Coordinates of C-alpha atoms and ligand atoms in Angstrom, one line a residue:
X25 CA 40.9 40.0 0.0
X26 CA 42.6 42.6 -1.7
X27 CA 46.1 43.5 -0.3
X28 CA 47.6 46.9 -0.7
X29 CA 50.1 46.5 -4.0
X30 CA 52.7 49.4 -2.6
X31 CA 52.9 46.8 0.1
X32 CA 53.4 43.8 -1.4
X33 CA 55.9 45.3 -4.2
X34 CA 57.8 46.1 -0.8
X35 CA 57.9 42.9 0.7
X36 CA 58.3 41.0 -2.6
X37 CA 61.3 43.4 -3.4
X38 CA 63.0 42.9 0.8
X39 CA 62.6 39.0 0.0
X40 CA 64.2 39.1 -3.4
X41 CA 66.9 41.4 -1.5
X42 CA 67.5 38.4 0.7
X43 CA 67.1 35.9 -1.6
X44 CA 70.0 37.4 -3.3
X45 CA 72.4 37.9 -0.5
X46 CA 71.6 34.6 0.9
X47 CA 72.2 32.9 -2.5
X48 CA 75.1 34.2 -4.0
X49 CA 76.1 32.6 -7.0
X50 CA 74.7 29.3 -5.8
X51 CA 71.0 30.5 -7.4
X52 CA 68.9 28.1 -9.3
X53 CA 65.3 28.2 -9.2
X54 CA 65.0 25.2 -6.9
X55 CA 67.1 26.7 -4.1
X56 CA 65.4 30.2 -4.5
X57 CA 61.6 28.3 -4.3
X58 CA 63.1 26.8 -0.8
X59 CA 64.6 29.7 0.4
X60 CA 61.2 31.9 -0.3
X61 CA 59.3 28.9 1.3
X62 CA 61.3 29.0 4.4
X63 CA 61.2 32.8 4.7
X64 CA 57.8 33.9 3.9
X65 CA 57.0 31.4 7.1
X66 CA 59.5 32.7 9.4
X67 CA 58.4 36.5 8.1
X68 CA 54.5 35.3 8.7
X69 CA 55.3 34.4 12.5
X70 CA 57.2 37.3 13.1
X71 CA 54.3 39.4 11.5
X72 CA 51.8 37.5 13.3
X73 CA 53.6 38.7 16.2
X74 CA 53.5 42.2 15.5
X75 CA 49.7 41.9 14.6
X76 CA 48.3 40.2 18.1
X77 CA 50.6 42.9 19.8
X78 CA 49.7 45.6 18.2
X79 CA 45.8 44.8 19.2
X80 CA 47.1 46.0 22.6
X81 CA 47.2 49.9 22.4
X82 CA 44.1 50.5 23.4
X83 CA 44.5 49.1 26.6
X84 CA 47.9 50.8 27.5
X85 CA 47.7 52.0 31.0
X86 CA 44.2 51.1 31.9
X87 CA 42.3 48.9 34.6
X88 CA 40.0 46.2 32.9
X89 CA 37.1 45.4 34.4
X90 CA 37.4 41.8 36.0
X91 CA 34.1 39.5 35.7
X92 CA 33.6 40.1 39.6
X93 CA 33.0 43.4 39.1
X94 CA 35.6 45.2 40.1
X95 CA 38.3 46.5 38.1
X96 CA 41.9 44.6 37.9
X97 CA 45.4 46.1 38.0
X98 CA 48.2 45.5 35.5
X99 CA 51.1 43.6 36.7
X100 CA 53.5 43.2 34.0
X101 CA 53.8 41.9 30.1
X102 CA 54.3 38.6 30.0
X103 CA 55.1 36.1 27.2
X104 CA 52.8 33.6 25.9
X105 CA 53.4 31.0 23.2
X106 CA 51.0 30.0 20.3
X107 CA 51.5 27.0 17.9
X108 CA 49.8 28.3 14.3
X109 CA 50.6 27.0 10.7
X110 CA 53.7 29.8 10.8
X111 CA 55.3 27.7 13.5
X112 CA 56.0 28.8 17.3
X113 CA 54.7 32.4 17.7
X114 CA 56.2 34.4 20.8
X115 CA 54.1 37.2 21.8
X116 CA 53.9 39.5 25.1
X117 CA 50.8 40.8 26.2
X118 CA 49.4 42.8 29.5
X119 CA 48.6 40.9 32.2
X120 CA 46.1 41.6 35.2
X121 CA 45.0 40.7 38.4
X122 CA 41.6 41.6 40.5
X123 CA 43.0 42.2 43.9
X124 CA 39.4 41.0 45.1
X125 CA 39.2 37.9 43.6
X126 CA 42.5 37.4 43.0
X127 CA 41.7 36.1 39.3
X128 CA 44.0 37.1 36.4
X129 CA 44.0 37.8 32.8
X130 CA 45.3 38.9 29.6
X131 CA 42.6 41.2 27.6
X132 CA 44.4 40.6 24.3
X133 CA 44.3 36.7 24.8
X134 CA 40.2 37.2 25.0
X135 CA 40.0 40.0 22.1
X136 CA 41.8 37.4 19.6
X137 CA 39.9 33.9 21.0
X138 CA 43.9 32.7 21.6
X139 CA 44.4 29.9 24.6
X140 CA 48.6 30.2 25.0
X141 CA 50.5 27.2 24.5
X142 CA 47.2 25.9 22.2
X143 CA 47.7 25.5 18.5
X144 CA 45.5 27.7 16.4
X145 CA 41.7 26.6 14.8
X146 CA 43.9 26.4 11.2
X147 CA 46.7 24.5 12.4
X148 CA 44.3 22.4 14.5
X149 CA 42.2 21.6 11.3
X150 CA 45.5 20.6 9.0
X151 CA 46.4 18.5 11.6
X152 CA 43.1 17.1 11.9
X153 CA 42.4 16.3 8.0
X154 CA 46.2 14.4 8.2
X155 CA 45.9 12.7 11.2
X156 CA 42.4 11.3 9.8
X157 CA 44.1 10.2 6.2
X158 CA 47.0 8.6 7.4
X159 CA 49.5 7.4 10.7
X160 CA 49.7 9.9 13.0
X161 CA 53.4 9.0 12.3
X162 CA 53.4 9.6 9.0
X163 CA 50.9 12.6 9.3
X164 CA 53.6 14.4 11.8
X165 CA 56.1 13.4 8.7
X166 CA 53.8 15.4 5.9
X167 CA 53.1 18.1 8.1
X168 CA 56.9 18.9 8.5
X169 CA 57.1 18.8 4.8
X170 CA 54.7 21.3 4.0
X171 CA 54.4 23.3 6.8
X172 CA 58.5 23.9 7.5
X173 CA 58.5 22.6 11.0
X174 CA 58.3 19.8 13.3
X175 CA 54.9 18.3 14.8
X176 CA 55.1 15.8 17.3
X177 CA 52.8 12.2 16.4
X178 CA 51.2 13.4 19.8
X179 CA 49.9 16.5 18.8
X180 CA 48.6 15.2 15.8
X181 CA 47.0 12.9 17.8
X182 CA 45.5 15.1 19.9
X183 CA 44.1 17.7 17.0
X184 CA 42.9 14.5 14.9
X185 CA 40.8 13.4 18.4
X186 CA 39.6 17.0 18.4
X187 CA 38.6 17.0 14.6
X188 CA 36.8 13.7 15.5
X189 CA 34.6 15.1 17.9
X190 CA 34.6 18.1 16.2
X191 CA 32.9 16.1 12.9
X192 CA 31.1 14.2 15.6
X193 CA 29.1 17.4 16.9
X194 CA 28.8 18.0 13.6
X195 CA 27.4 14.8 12.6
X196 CA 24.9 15.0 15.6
X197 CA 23.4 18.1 15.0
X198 CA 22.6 16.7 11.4
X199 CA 21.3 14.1 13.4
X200 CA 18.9 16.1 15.7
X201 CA 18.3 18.5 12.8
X202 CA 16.8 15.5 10.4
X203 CA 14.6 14.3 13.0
X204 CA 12.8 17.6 13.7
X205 CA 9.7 17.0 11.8
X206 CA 9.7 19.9 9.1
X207 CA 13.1 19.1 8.2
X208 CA 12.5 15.4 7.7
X209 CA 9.1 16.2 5.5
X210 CA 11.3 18.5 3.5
X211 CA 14.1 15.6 3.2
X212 CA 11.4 13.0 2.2
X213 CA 10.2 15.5 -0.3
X214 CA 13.5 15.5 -2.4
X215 CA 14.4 11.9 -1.5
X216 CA 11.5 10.6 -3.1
X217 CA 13.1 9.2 -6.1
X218 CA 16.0 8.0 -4.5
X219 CA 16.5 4.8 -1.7
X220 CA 19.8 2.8 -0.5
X221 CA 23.3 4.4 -1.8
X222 CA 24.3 4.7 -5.1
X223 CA 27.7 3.8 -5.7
X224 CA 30.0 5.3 -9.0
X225 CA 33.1 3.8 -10.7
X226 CA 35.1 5.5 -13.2
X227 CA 37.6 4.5 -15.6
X228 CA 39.9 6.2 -18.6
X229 CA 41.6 5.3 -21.7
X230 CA 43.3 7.1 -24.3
X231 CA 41.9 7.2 -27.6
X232 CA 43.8 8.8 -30.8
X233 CA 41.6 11.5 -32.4
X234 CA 41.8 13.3 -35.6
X235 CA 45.0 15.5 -34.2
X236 CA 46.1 14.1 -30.8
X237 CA 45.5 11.5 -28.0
X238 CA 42.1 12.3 -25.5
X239 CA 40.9 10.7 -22.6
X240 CA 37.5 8.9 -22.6
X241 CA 36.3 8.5 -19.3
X242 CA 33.5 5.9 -19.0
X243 CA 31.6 7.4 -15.7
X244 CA 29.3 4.1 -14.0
X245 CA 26.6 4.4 -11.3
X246 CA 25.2 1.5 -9.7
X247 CA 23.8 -0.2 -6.8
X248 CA 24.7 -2.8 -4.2
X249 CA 23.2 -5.6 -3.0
X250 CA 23.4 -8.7 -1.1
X251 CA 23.6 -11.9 -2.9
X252 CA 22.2 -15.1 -1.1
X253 CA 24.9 -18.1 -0.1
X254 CA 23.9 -20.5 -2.8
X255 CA 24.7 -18.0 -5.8
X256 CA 28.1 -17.0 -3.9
X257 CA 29.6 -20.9 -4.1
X258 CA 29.4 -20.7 -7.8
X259 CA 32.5 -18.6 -7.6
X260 CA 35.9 -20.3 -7.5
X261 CA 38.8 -19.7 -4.6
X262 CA 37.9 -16.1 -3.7
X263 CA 40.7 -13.4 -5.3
X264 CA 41.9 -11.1 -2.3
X265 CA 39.7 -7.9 -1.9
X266 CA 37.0 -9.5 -3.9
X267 CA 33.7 -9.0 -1.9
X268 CA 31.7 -12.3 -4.0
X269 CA 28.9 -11.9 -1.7
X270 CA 28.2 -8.1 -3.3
X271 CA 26.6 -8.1 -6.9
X272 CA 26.0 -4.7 -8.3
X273 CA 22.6 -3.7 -10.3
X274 CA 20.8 -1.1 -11.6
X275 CA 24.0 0.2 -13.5
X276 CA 23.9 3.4 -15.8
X277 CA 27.3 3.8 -17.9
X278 CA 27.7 6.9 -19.5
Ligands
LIG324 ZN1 37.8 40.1 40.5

């Protein structure tokens, strides 16, 4: 995407104009990086603002057509509320109501796929990928640091669960895809060679050349199996973590 460079020589020169006012004396790089953080996210929110409202114009003073089939009336603006990776966004849109069946809406909601009070598809997927690596405790924790504001353990409960089922439609339409029979014959066709998983280890060490120190990585691809009861016993007390009933085989180092 290529962004207009009058534009952004403007916005870069209003930030370094509050940067500088903020600041002070007090400037060293550290406090100016925070202070930029912190602004370009509250100035992103408050733009994002101005963008979803803006989309309105076009319906300024017009009935909408209500899925009854008759047309509904405005009422007033009203505010809404959307949780995106900017933070809380405010907005005010036109709202509507069919007086025959008494349903109501907000055109602008619909244009822009936004549910108020819902927390965006990008926020929603951020929260998703943390909640799956870690806590949701210590997700909500990482989130705050990187996105400049707080995120309840719930909601990152809540997004992870919809990220689960997300990956889980996902996963199933793999499914139903694989078992239709031209995919599967074209699956067969370049799985041929291969059966079981192939597992890969890798492991560094610096080594001195002619002029300075490289790393040598040793890259290992094996596979696993089973070994039977009798060969296990041969091992001593078992070390924590080591799985003795797993040998690998077929290992390539390169
Ligand atoms: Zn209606």
């Amino acid at each position: 995407m290529e962004f207009s460079t009058t534009r952004l020589e403007q916005i870069a020169k209003l930030l370094a104009e509050e940067v500088k006012e903020q600041l002070a004396e007090k400037q060293g790089i550290n406090e100016m990086e925070q202070m930029l953080r912190k602004l370009v996210k509250e100035a992103a929110g408050l733009g994002l603002r101005r963008a979803i409202e803006q989309g309105e114009e076009r319906y300024a003073g017009k009935d909408v057509a209500c899925h009854c089939g008759e047309q509904a009336k405005f009422v007033s603006k009203r505010e809404a509320v959307l949780w995106t990776v900017f933070g809380k966004v405010n907005y005010r849109r036109r709202y509507y109501l069919c007086a025959e069946c008494h349903q109501g809406q907000s055109p602008l909601d619909q244009k822009y796929g936004i549910v108020p009070g819902q927390v965006t598809q990008t926020l929603s997927s951020l929260l998703g990928v943390l909640g799956v690596e870690v806590a949701f405790e210590e997700a909500s924790q990482l989130a705050e640091r990187f996105l400049l504001f707080q995120v309840s353990d719930n909601t990152v409960r809540k997004q992870t669960e919809g990220y689960g089922s997300a990956q889980a439609q996902a996963e199933k339409e793999w499914i139903e895809k694989a078992e239709d029979e031209k995919a599967l014959q074209v699956r067969e066709r370049s799985m041929e060679c291969r059966s079981g998983r192939i597992y890969a280890s890798i492991a560094g060490a610096h080594v001195p050349l002619q002029h300075e120190w490289r790393e040598l990585k040793t890259l290992c691809w094996y596979k696993v199996e089973k070994i039977g009861a009798a060969a296990s016993q041969k091992h001593h007390r078992p070390l924590i973590g080591e799985q003795s009933h797993l040998q690998a085989n077929d290992m390539k180092c390169h």
